[in-house]
PDB file of C-alpha atoms in Angstrom:
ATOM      1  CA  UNK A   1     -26.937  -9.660   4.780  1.00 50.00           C
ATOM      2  CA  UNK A   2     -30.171 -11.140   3.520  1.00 55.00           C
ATOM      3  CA  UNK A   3     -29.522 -11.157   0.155  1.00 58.00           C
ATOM      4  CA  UNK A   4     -26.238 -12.911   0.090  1.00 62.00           C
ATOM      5  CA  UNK A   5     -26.297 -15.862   2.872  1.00 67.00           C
ATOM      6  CA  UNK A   6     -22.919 -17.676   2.606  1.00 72.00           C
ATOM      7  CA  UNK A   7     -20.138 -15.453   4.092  1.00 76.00           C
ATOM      8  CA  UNK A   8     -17.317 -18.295   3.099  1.00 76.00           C
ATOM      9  CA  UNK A   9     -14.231 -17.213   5.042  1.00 75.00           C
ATOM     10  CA  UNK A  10     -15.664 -13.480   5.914  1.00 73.00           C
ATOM     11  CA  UNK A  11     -17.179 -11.918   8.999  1.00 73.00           C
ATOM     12  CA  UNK A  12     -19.946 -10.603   6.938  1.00 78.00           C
ATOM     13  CA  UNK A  13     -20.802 -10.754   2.642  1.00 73.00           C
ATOM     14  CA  UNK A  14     -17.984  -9.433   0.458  1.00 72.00           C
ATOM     15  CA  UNK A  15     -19.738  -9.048  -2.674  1.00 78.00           C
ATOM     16  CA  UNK A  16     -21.526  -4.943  -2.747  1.00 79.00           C
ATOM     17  CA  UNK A  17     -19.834  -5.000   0.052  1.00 85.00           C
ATOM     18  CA  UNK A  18     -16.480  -4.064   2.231  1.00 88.00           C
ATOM     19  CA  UNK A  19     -15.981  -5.551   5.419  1.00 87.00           C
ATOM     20  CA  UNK A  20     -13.195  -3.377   7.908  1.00 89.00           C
ATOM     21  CA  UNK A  21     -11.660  -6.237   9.320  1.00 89.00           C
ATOM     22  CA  UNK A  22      -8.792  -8.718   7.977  1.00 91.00           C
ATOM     23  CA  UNK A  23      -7.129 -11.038   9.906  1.00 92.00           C
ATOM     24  CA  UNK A  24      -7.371 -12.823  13.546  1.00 94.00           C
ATOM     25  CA  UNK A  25      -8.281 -10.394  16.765  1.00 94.00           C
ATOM     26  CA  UNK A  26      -5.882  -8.887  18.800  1.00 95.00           C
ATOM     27  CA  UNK A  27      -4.928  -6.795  21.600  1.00 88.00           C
ATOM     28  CA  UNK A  28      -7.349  -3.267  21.921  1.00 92.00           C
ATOM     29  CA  UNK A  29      -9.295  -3.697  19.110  1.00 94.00           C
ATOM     30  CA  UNK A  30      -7.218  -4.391  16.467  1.00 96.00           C
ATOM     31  CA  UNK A  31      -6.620  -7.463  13.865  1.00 95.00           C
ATOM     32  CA  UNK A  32      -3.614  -8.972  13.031  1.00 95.00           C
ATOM     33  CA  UNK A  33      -3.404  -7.682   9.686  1.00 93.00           C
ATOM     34  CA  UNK A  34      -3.412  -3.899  11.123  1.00 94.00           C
ATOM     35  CA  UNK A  35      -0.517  -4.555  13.693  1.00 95.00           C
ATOM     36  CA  UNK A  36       1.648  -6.253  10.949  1.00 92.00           C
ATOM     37  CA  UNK A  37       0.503  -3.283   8.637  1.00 91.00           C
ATOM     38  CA  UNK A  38       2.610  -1.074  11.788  1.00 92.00           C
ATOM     39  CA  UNK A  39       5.464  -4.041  11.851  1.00 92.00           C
ATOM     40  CA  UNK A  40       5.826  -3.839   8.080  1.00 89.00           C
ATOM     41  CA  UNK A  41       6.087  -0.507   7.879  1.00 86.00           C
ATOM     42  CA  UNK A  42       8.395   0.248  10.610  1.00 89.00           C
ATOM     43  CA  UNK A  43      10.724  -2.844   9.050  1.00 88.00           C
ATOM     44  CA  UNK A  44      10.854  -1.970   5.537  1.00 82.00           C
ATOM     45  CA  UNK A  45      11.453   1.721   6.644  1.00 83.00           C
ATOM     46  CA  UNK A  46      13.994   1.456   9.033  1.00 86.00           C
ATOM     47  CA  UNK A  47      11.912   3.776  11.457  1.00 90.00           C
ATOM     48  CA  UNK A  48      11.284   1.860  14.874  1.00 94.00           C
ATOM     49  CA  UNK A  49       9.277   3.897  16.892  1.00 94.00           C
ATOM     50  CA  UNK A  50       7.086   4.974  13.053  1.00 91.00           C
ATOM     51  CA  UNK A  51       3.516   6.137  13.751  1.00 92.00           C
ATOM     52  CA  UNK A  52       1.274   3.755  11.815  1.00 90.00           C
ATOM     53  CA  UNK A  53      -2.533   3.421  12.528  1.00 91.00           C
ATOM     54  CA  UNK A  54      -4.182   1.437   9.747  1.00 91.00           C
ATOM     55  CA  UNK A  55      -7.910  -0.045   9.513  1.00 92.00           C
ATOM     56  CA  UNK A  56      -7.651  -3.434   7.011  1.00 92.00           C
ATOM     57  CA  UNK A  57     -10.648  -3.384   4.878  1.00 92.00           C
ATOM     58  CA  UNK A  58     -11.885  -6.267   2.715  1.00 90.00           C
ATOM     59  CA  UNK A  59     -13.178  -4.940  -0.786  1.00 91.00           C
ATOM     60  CA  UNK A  60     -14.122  -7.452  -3.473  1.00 89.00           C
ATOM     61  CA  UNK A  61     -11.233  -7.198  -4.983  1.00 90.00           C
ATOM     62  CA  UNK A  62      -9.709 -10.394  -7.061  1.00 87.00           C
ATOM     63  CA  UNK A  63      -6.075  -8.972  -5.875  1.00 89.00           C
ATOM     64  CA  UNK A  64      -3.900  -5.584  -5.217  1.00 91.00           C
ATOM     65  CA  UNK A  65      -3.916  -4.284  -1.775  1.00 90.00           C
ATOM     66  CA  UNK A  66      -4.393  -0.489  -1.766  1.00 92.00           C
ATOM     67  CA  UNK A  67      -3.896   2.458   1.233  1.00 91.00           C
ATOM     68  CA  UNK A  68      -5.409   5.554   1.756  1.00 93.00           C
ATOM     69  CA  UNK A  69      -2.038   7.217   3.255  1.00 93.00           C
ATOM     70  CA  UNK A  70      -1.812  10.581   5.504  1.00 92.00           C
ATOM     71  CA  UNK A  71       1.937  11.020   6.244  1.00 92.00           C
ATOM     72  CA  UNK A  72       3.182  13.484   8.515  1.00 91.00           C
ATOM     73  CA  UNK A  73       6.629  14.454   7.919  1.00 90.00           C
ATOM     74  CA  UNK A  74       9.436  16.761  10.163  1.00 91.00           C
ATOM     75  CA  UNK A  75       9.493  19.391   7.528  1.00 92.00           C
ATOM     76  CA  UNK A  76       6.916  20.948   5.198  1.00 93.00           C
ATOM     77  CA  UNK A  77       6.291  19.285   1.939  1.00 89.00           C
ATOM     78  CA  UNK A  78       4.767  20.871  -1.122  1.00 93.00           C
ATOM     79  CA  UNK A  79       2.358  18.770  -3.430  1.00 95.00           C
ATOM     80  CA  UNK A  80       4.574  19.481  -6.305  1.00 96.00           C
ATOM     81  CA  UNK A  81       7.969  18.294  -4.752  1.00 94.00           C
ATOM     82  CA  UNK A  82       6.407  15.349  -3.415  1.00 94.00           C
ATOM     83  CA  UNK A  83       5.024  14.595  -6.778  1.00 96.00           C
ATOM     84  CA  UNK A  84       8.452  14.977  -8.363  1.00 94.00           C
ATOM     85  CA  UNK A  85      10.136  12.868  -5.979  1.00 92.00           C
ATOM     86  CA  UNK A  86       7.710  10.373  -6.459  1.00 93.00           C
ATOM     87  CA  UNK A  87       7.323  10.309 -10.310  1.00 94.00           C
ATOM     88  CA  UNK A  88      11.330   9.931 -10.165  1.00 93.00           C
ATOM     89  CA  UNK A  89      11.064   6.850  -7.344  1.00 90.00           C
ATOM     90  CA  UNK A  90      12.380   3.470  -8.870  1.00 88.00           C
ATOM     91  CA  UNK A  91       9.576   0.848  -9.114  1.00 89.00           C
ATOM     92  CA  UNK A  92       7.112   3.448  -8.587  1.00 92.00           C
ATOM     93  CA  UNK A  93       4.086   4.848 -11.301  1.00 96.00           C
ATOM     94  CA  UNK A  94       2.537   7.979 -10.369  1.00 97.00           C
ATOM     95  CA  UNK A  95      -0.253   8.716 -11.916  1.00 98.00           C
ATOM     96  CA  UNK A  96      -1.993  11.968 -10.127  1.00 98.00           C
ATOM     97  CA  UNK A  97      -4.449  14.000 -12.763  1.00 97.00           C
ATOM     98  CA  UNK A  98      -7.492  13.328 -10.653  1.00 94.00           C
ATOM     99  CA  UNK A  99      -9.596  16.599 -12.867  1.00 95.00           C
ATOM    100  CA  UNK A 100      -8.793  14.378 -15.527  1.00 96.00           C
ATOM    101  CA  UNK A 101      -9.914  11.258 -13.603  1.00 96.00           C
ATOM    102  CA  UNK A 102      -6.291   9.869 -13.782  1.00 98.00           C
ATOM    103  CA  UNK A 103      -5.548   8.103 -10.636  1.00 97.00           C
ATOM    104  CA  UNK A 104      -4.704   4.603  -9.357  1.00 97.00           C
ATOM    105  CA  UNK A 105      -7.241   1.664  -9.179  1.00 96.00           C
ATOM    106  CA  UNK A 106      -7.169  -1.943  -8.407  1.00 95.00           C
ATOM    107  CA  UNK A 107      -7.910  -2.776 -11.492  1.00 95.00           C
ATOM    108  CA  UNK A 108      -5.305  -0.753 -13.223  1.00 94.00           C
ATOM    109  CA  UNK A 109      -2.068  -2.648 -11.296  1.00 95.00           C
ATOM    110  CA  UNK A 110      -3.450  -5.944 -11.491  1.00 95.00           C
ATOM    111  CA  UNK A 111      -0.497  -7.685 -13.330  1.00 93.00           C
ATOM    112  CA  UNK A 112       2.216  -4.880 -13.375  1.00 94.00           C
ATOM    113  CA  UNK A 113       5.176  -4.648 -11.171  1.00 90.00           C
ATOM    114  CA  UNK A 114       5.350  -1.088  -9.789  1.00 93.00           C
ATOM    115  CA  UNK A 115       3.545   0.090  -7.071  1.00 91.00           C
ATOM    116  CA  UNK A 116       1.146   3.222  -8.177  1.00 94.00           C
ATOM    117  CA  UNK A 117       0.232   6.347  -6.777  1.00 95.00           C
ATOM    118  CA  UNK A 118      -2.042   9.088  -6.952  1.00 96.00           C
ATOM    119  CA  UNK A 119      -4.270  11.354  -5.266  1.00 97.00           C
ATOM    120  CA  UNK A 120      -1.518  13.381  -3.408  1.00 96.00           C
ATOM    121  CA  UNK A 121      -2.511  16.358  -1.913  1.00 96.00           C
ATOM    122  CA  UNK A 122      -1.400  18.941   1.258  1.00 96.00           C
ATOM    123  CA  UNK A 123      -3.268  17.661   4.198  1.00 95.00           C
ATOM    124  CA  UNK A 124      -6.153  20.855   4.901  1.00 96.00           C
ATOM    125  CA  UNK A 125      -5.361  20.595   8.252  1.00 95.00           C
ATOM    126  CA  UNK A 126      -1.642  19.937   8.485  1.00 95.00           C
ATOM    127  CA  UNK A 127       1.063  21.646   6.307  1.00 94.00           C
ATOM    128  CA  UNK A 128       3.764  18.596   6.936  1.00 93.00           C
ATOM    129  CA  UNK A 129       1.359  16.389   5.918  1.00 93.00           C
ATOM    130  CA  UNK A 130       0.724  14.325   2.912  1.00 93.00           C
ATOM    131  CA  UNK A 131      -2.569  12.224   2.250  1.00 94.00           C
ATOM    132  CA  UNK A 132      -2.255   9.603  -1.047  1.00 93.00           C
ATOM    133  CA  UNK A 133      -3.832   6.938  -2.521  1.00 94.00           C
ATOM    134  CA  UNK A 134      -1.641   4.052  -3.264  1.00 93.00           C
ATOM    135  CA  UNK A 135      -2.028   0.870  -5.093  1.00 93.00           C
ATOM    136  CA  UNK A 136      -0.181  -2.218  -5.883  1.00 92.00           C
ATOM    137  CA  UNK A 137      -0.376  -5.375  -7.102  1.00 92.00           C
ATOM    138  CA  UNK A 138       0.576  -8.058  -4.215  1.00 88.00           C
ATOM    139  CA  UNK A 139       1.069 -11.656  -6.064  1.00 85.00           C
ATOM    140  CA  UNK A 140       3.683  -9.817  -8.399  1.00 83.00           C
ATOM    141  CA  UNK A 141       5.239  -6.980  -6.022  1.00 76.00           C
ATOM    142  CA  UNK A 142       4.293  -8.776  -2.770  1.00 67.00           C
ATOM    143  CA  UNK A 143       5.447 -12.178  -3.477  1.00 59.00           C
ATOM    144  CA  UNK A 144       6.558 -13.218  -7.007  1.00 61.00           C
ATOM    145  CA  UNK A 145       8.713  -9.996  -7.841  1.00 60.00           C
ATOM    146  CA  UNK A 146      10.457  -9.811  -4.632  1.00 61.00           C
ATOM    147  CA  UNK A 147      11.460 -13.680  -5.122  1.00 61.00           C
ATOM    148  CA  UNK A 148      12.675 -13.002  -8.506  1.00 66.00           C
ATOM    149  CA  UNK A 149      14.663  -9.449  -7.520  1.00 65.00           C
ATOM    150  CA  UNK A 150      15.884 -10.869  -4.623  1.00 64.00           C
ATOM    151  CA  UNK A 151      17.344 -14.329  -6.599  1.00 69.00           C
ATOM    152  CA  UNK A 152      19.197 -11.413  -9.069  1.00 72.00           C
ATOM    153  CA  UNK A 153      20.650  -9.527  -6.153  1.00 70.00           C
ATOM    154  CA  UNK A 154      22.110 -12.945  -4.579  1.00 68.00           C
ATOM    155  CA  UNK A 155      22.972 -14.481  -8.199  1.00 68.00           C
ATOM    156  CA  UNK A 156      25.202 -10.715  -9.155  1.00 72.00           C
ATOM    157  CA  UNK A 157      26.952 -10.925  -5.491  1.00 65.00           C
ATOM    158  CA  UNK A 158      27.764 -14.710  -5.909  1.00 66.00           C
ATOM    159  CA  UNK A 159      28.866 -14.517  -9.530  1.00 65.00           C
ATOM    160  CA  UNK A 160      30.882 -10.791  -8.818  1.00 65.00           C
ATOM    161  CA  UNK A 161      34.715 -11.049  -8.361  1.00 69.00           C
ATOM    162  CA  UNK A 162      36.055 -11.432  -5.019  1.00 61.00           C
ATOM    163  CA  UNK A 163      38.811  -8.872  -3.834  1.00 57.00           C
TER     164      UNK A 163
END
């Protein structure tokens, strides 16, 4: 902190640095941005009651939000199916050679569309788990690609015969 004095908008320097906080504080601990991390989740999913536990960290980043991801899951998954099932996902890129340092990055998304992932792997301690790495870029996939897929989904139903 005594090399870089101005802050701007963060709780402590963002450059050589991450700061684990995002957002306004709220109830237990936790910042908005981690609560509507759980919200998100459990809307886009479907999955009310999901189990999400997320700690928002600021990395200096220009853009792309990124998640270290442990998913437990009912049944046990194998590396290799989950790898299949996501290399076959629409809008997704997985990219998962990490002995060949092939793996997702900020810096590789910035300006695509899918949202990439890497790094799967068994969980060591849980076999129906699943820990990945997952990247994406969110002015195109968070805001301006959503806009624009969701303006072609309501153009096709309003131009599509009735009957």
């Amino acid at each position: 902190r005594t090399v870089i004095k101005d802050n701007g908008p963060f709780p402590a320097p963002l450059a050589l640095n991450v700061v684990p906080w995002a957002g306004s504080p709220k109830e237990d601990g936790y910042s908005s941005e981690e609560l509507k991390v759980r919200d998100e989740s459990r809307k886009i999913l479907g999955i009310s009651d999901l189990k999400v536990s997320a700690t928002c960290v600021r990395v200096p980043v220009l853009t792309t939000h990124s998640l270290a991801v442990h998913a437990v899951f009912d049944l046990e998954v194998s590396r290799k199916d989950a790898q299949d099932l996501l290399s076959n996902a629409a809008g997704v890129r997985l990219v998962d050679d990490p002995e060949s340092h092939q793996f997702p990055t900020p810096a590789d998304v910035v300006g695509t569309d899918p949202t990439w992932v890497g790094r799967v792997r068994k969980s060591l301690d849980n076999p129906k788990a699943l820990d990945l790495f997952i990247c994406g870029d969110n002015l195109r996939k968070g805001a301006a690609l959503n806009t624009a897929q969701i303006a072609e989904l309501v153009a096709r139903e309003l131009s599509a015969p009735l009957g």
